[in-house]
Each structure stands twice: as C-alpha cells, then as structure tokens.
Amino acid sequence: MSPETASTTYRRNHLFLLLLIGFISVVSSDELESLLNLKTALGESNTKVFDSWRPDNSVCNFTGITCDDSGSSVKEIDLSNQNLTGSIPFDSICQLQSLEKLSFGFNRLHGSVTEDLNKCSRLTYLDLGNNIFSGPIPDISSMNGLLYLYVNSSGFSGTFPWSSLENMTSLIVLSVGDNPFDQTPFPMQVLKLLNLNWLYMANCSIGGEIPAGIGDLTELIDFELSTNYITGEIPKEISKLVKLWQLELFANNLTGKLPVGLRNLTKLQRFDASTNYLEGDLSEIRFLTQLTSLQLFENKFTGEIPPELGEFKHLVNLSLYRNQLTGTLPPQLGSWSDFNFIDVSENFLTGQIPPDMCKNGKMTELLILQNNFTGEIPASYSDCKTLTRFRVSNNMLSGVVPSGIWGLPKAEIIDIATNDLEGGITSNIENAKTLAQIFAAHNRLSGELPQEISMATSLNMIDLSHNQISGKIPATIGELSQLSSLHLDNNKFTGEIPKSLRSCGSLSDINMAYNSFSGQIPAALGSLPTLNSLNLSYNQLSGQIPSTLSSLRLSILDLSDNKLAGPIPESLSVDAYNGSFAGNPGLCSQKVSYFRQCSPSSSDTSGVIRTVITCFSVGSAVILIFLAYSCYLKKKSQNDDEARSLKEDSWNIKSFHVLSFMEDDILDAINEQNLIGKGGSGQVYRASLKNGVELAVKHIRNSDSGHRKRKHSGKQKSLEFDAEVETLSSIRHVNVVKLYCSITSEESSLLVYEYLPNGSLWDRLHTSKKLGLDWETRYGIAVGAAKGLEYLHHGCERPVIHRDVKSSNILLDEYFKPRIADFGLAKIVQTDSTDGSTHVIAGTHGYIAPEYGYTYKVNEKSDVYSFGVVLMELVTGKKPMEAEFGENKDIVFWVCSKLKNKETVLSLVDSSIPEVYKEDTIKVLKIAIMCTSRLPALRPTMRTVVKMLEDAEPCKLLNIIITKDDDGKKKTDKILS
Ligand SMILES: *[C@@H]1O[C@H](CO)[C@@H](O)[C@H](O)[C@H]1NC(C)=O
Ligand SMILES: *[C@@H]1O[C@H](CO)[C@@H](O)[C@H](O)[C@H]1NC(C)=O
Ligand SMILES: *[C@@H]1O[C@H](CO)[C@@H](O)[C@H](O)[C@H]1NC(C)=O
C-alpha cells in the first residue's frame, strides 16, 4: 500500500469509527475518542497492538489498556516496546480523567512533548524512556503523586525541569540519564526525594560535586551518576546509603580517596568508580563481601589488593587495570563463584596467577598484562574451555606453557609475549578453532611449529619473534587463509620458505629476519595481493630475487644480508628500497649505484621510453583540449627531436581547424583572471569551455628547462612524471579528483582535472570563504577523504603515497563530497629538485610526519599522520599551526596537551558544533590521535581508519539509545586489544 492510500484508508476508518462512537456505552465516548486519537497519531507504526482498538470492542478490552475496578474508566495505558512511531497527542490523552499510568518506553516516538503533558496530573507512573523525542521536557510539577518517572535515553535536551520535582516526594524511581541535557550542577531538588530507590542520572551532563545531602536518600538501592562531569571527592555521607545494591560513578573527574565508611555499604553488589582520579588504597573494599562486580580501573589507586577479595563468595568481575597497585592477587580469588572476568593489567602486581579463577568453568577473560607476575602459568587454565582471551604478556612468568593453553577451544587471543616462558607450540592447537591472534614474542619458546597449526583456521596474526623455535615452517601453513601478519623473526628456523604461503591470500606482513632460512625466495610471494611488508633479512637465502616481487606494493622490503645474486629487478631499484639489498655481494644493478653494474646481458630493458603525452578517460571535450594543446606544445618544441618523434603517434588529427577555438579556450584560461589557486607545485586555472564544461587546469613549470647540461636528468624526470601520471590516470574513485589528461613538454606540464566548485576544505574551515560546516558534513568529508586515501594506499596497482595530505588538498564538490587532489605531485616535482629550487616542498609544515625529519623512507603511514592532522582540523576548527598553541607548537602537540580530563578534551571541540555532537566528535578525535602517533608502526592503516570512522558515525537522535557498558569489558577490549 502506498503511503497515500494508507492514510486515506486511515482517514476513512477513522470517520467510520467516529460514526460508531455513539453506540458505545461501557466507557464514555470521550475516552474512546482519546484513544482513537492516539491510535491515529501513531498510525504509521508497524505494530499489531492497535488491532483490537476498534469501536466495536470495549475500550477496557483494548490491548495495552487497563481500566479501573469499576470497569468504566481508563486507568493505565501501557504501550511500551511496541515499535511505535509518531508523536503523542498529550492534550487528548490527558483528558482521560482516571489515567494513572502512562508507559511509552522503548519505542521510536519522536517530536517534542508539549505543556499538555502537565495536564496528566494524576499520574503515578510515567515512562517516556528510550525514544527519540526532541526538545526539552516541559514542566511536570502537577504530578505530585508520581512514583515512577522514566525519561532516560529519549533524546530530550535543554534543561531538565528539576524544580518540578520539588514536591514529588513520593517518587521511587527517577531515571533521567542518557540525555543530552545542558550541563547543570547536581540538582538539589533530588535530595528531597527521600523515598527514592532508584536514581539514574548517568550521562546527562551533571557537573559539580556530589552534595553531602546524598546521604539523606537512605532508601536508595541503585545510584548511578557515571559519565558526567562530577568533580571533588566521594562524600563520606554516601556511607549512609546502606541499602545500596549498585553504585556507579565511573567516567567522572572524582578525586581523593574512597571515603572511610564505604565499608558500611555491606549490601553493595556492584561498584564501579573506574576512569576517575581516585587515589589511596582499597582497604574500604575489604568489607564489601557481597560484591559481584568491582570496577575501579583507570584511577590512581595504590597499595595492595585486599586479601579479603579472595574470600568474596560472589565476585565474578574484577577490573582494576591502570592503577598503581602493588602486592599479590589473593590465591583463592575467583574460586568460589562463577568467576568470569579479571583485568588487573598495568599495575605493579607481583606473585603468582591465582590458579582457581576458572574453577567453575565460566571464566572468559584473563587479563593481567604488564605487571610483575612470576611463577608458572597454572595448568588449570588448560581446561578452561570458556576462555576467549588469555593475556599475560609483559610479566616475568616462567616455566613451560601448559600445552592445553594452545588448544583452548574458544580462545581468540593468546598473548604470552615478553615473559620468560618455555616449551613449544603444541599440536593441541588443532582445537583452537577461534584463535585469531598469537602474541608470543620475546620468550624462550623452542621446538618446531606443529603441522596442526593449519587447523587453527581463524588465525590472522602470529607473532613468535625472538624465541628459539627451530625446524622448518610446515607447508600446511598455507591453509591459514585469514593470516595477515606472520612474524617469525629472530628464531632458529631452517629450511626453505614454504611456497604454500602463496595461499595465505590475506598476508600483508611477513617478517622472517634473523633465522637460517635457505634456498630461494619463492616467486610465489609475488602473488600475495596485499603484501605490504616483507623482511627476509639475515638469512641464508640464495639465488635471484624473483622478478615477481616487482608486482607487490611494498612499503617495507628488506632482503639484506643473505646470499642473493644476480640483477635487482628494475622496479625495485628505487630510492624507497635503498638498503633493502645490502649485504648480498652477488647482487648487481643498473640503477642503484653502490651495487656492481650488471653485465649488459643481464640488464633489464623494461624501461622503454614511453610517450610523453598521455590522456585518459577522456570526455570528448577533453580530447579536443588535449589535441589542441599538444599542437601548441609541438610548436614550442620544434627543435626537440626526441619529443617530436614521440608525439608523432598521437598526431594524426584530421581536422585541426575545428579544434582551434578549443586551443583558445584552454590557452585563454591560463591567465591571471582565471587563477583559482597557487600551490607549491604550480598554478591552477579554471577553464570554462564554450559547451559549459568546467575544468581545472594546473600549470607546472619544470624547473630545469633550458638547463642543457642537465638535459639527461630532465628526460629522466619526464619519464617518471609520465609513469606516475599513468598510475594516477588509472585511479577511479569517487573521493579522488579526476585527472582527465596530462600534457608535458620540456618546459612545462599541464594537468587537466575536474573542477570542484566548493574549493578546498582549508578554505571552508579557515579562510574568509569559511562556512559553518555542520558536524555531519564534516564527518562526511572525513569518511570520504579517508576512503580516497585508502584507495590510493591499498586499492591501486601500486600504492600511491600522496605525501602532501592537507586540508587544502581536499576539494569539495557541490554536495560537499570530498576529493583528494594533487596526489603524488609533491613526489613528481621533488625528483626534479636537485638544484634546490624553492617550489619543492615534500609535505606542508604542520602536516609533516615526524619521521620526515630523520629519514627519506616515507611510506603510507606518513600520509596517515597528515590525515590525522586534517581530522584534528575538522574537530577543532583550528589550523595545524596557530599562535595559541605556543611557539613552534602544532595542533598535534596542542591536542595531546589537552587530554587531561573530559572537560579539557571537550574544550578542544569547535565551539560551533552543537553539544549533541560532542561525543561523536570525540570519537573522531580519538582516531586523529591514533593517526598522529609518533611511531609510524603505531598508526593505523587507512583501511583501519575508514573502519574506525564508520564506527564513529554520528548518533543521530535515532541511535541515541546508549547501551550501558555494564561491566567494563568492552572498555577493556578497546584499550588492550
Ligand atoms: C518496527 O517498524 C519498522 C518500520 O516500520 C520495521 O522496519 C521493523 O521491522 C519493525 N520492528 C519490529 C520488531 O516489528
Ligand atoms: C476482547 O477482545 C478479544 C480479542 O480482540 C475479543 O475476542 C473479545 O470478544 C473481546 N471481549 C469483549 C468483552 O469485548
Ligand atoms: C510545592 O509546594 C509548595 C507548598 O505547597 C508550593 O508553594 C510550591 O509552589 C510547590 N512547588 C511546585 C513546583 O509546585
């Protein structure tokens, strides 16, 4: 049914129903009308709940309706969780004189709620929670009999009407959290609500301190104030809340110690004060024997973990990571209950791993990374079939790894790296069907890799480097089709590198350095489509370098210190791979000067001179321009024999005269009036063709034109330029600017691009052409630009490193969809810059990755850095360099200096971005921070950046139902995975 016919039908039905109203007698016709009004208002809902709402049925028999005892008046409307959409007609509903309960929770109701709501003055129960309303909650002060009030996660904004609560002293449940309210100090009205059992005020912008008066709310069972801006100490009066079952204070700015008296909360089962600035010891916890979940991670707690924790009979979750705790874990810990989860990583804990945490067979995660634990891995964990993550890296564990650990059937990560562990990877691994990652580097593992490793088919990362593993790599390794990273370096492997690796189609990173591999490098490695890093250095490999490696898009290639011989394949003889071949006295090269020259017979002749002029994906107009301009160029290069001979192929134009006005078009365009941009690499003009097509033409003057003595290098440049342009011409991506055509001569080069009317992101963020770009647009630009770069890095035949990613190289089309522009140009121009001419800048100040400072070996990760800077511009609205950052300080420094607490972080966000989006912007800022890690290896790939950005999609109000992170696990995963 089309929406139109649907609504007509509704209207007709409605009319029909109204006609029938007169015949209904059980309940007053007013009540029926109110309900039918409601049905109409929510008529678009995809629900069956209204099927019974027919005039021929009794109102008291409507689904979701309860009448009072006399059966004559509607007392309750409960339409929660019915997939309702629409806005509620409170004016009509509040006419139901006996209405006491109104429950609309867990729907998709929208619109603003009018003052009419206050007419429902007899309500004892009001639930509007988990919807997508907008605007503020109106005054509800008439509802003095209210017992239950739920408006959590409903999209309401503005100021909550706290003063309405003044006389609502019967209130038992007050649930207002997870709404983007304006920031407010702790509302004192709440302290009068002495009957409150349940107070949910998490994530709704409450600041200031927790008042001492909280101690008056002695009926509280649940008190949740997490994810706010609370400062100061936890007041000692909290100890009066002796009925508390759950206390949630995480993600605030609390300081000081756990108050003396907290011990009185003996009924407390769940306590979460993680991610604050709390200090002191945990001695108050000793008495909280009923605890099931204790989450105090990311604080500044010191001292020992109370031994009493080992006696807690119900404890199932313990998360204390990132504190400064010392001492040991109680040996009995987790042995009583269905213990599930421990994360005490990043403390200074010593002693042994408690052996019985999986006694009841329920444990899923054992995380004790980065402490000083000693002793062996208890054999009991071999049988812990429920474990998904076993992470004990960076400790001082010793002894043999129990063989069953390798075969844990649910394990996803086994991380034992950087200990003093012995033993080998055992054939039990055949049972590890879900195992994705093994981190075992820096131990003393020995023995051979078992063939059965091939049966752990989920493996995508294997890091066994810096051990003493020997023997051959089993050929079955080829069956690991998910494998993307294989680090076996610094072991005692022998034998050949298995050809079967070719079948690991996801491999992107191979490091087998410092072993005793021999034989030839398998040519099959060249067919790994995503291989990005290959390190086979310091082995005994012999024979020639397979030419198949030329087809790889490697950012790291290290074959040094082997016994390789013969010619280095031409395409690998480039600057980026300098040093990749050292220590192989048998190698020779035509191009790399510090190698012996190959004898003529072995020289690679692939470097055939190609045409100087290329054009691609040509619309007819572009062909015309190209031909016309070629002609123009030809005139200018009469005396260049070579160029002339090269152009002869393309020079069979039939009708030159028809084209002559096109020549005017393009040449006319290259004048001051049409100048639309000036960059390090040349000037950009806008060309409006007579047929209405608009193009951007970039004019680059070659610096060494006329330098006869350097003619040879000029030719080299021309070839490289040509090759580069050819690569770029094959790029087809919506987020990369289209290059229609390139034309070069000895004097200058001309690049013809699509024209983008909205200029550059830089202009729109920072100049007089500044627009108030809203967050969703900025987010769209971030994702689009990331996809463009992802394509350049991972989607092309050869990776294209942009080397000058910046907001002025991100252009915007009429819909503000971004295009990466000027790719590779810096590089092209740079090869021509040996005379030190000033227009050559590899990258732009403020965007340049730190590694540029000490190495010319830039790879994709340098682009990732620059992109991180662009993300920071989008979030903060600041330029990469601003005076306010301090002398010589850039945006990356500035952002990092503000990561102290939530307030300072939020202060980074562009003030023009509305409050609702702040959380979303922070997600993007986090990605920006990762992208700008100092060490290239720590930066994500653009592929990962795209994924992360997509996960950070702004919660439109529709998605605002925030799922509470209820035991901190997810947080842990994020930090430690
Ligand atoms: C809720 O309604 C939407 C849109 O009308 C529909 O796509 C969805 O399947 C419905 N969900 C349920 C659980 O009925
Ligand atoms: C109540 O509704 C059900 C189902 O809609 C119907 O079968 C029944 O006859 C109704 N009872 C009354 C008293 O109207
Ligand atoms: C609360 O009750 C007092 C005393 O009856 C009255 O003066 C005040 O206006 C009431 N407050 C609200 C918000 O209704």
XYZ file of N, CA and C in Angstrom, residues 42 144 160 174 259 285 384 396 415 423 449 694 709 714 740 903:
48
model
N -0.473 7.590 16.087
C 0.607 6.607 15.974
C 0.341 5.628 14.840
N 2.279 15.537 41.380
C 2.890 15.347 42.689
C 2.748 13.949 43.251
N 16.568 20.014 32.185
C 15.547 19.174 32.804
C 14.794 20.021 33.835
N 13.614 7.590 39.736
C 13.859 8.757 38.903
C 14.958 8.397 37.922
N 35.888 7.046 50.523
C 35.655 7.584 51.859
C 35.611 6.479 52.918
N 37.237 -1.561 50.680
C 36.581 -2.610 49.894
C 36.522 -3.931 50.674
N 40.290 -24.590 30.802
C 39.285 -23.529 30.918
C 38.660 -23.293 29.544
N 56.832 -11.614 34.322
C 58.072 -12.377 34.470
C 57.737 -13.845 34.675
N 48.028 -14.318 24.421
C 49.081 -13.318 24.463
C 49.975 -13.610 25.663
N 58.996 -24.093 26.437
C 58.118 -25.072 25.808
C 57.846 -24.673 24.377
N 57.363 -25.751 14.883
C 55.957 -25.404 14.691
C 55.223 -26.658 14.260
N 33.225 22.786 -17.172
C 34.265 23.488 -16.429
C 35.370 22.522 -16.027
N 72.830 21.413 -19.802
C 73.777 20.472 -19.220
C 73.066 19.388 -18.411
N 66.662 15.795 -16.984
C 65.351 16.284 -17.372
C 64.535 15.187 -18.020
N 41.830 14.164 -15.937
C 41.420 13.779 -17.276
C 42.620 13.583 -18.190
N 36.712 17.434 30.528
C 36.427 18.839 30.275
C 37.419 19.448 29.286
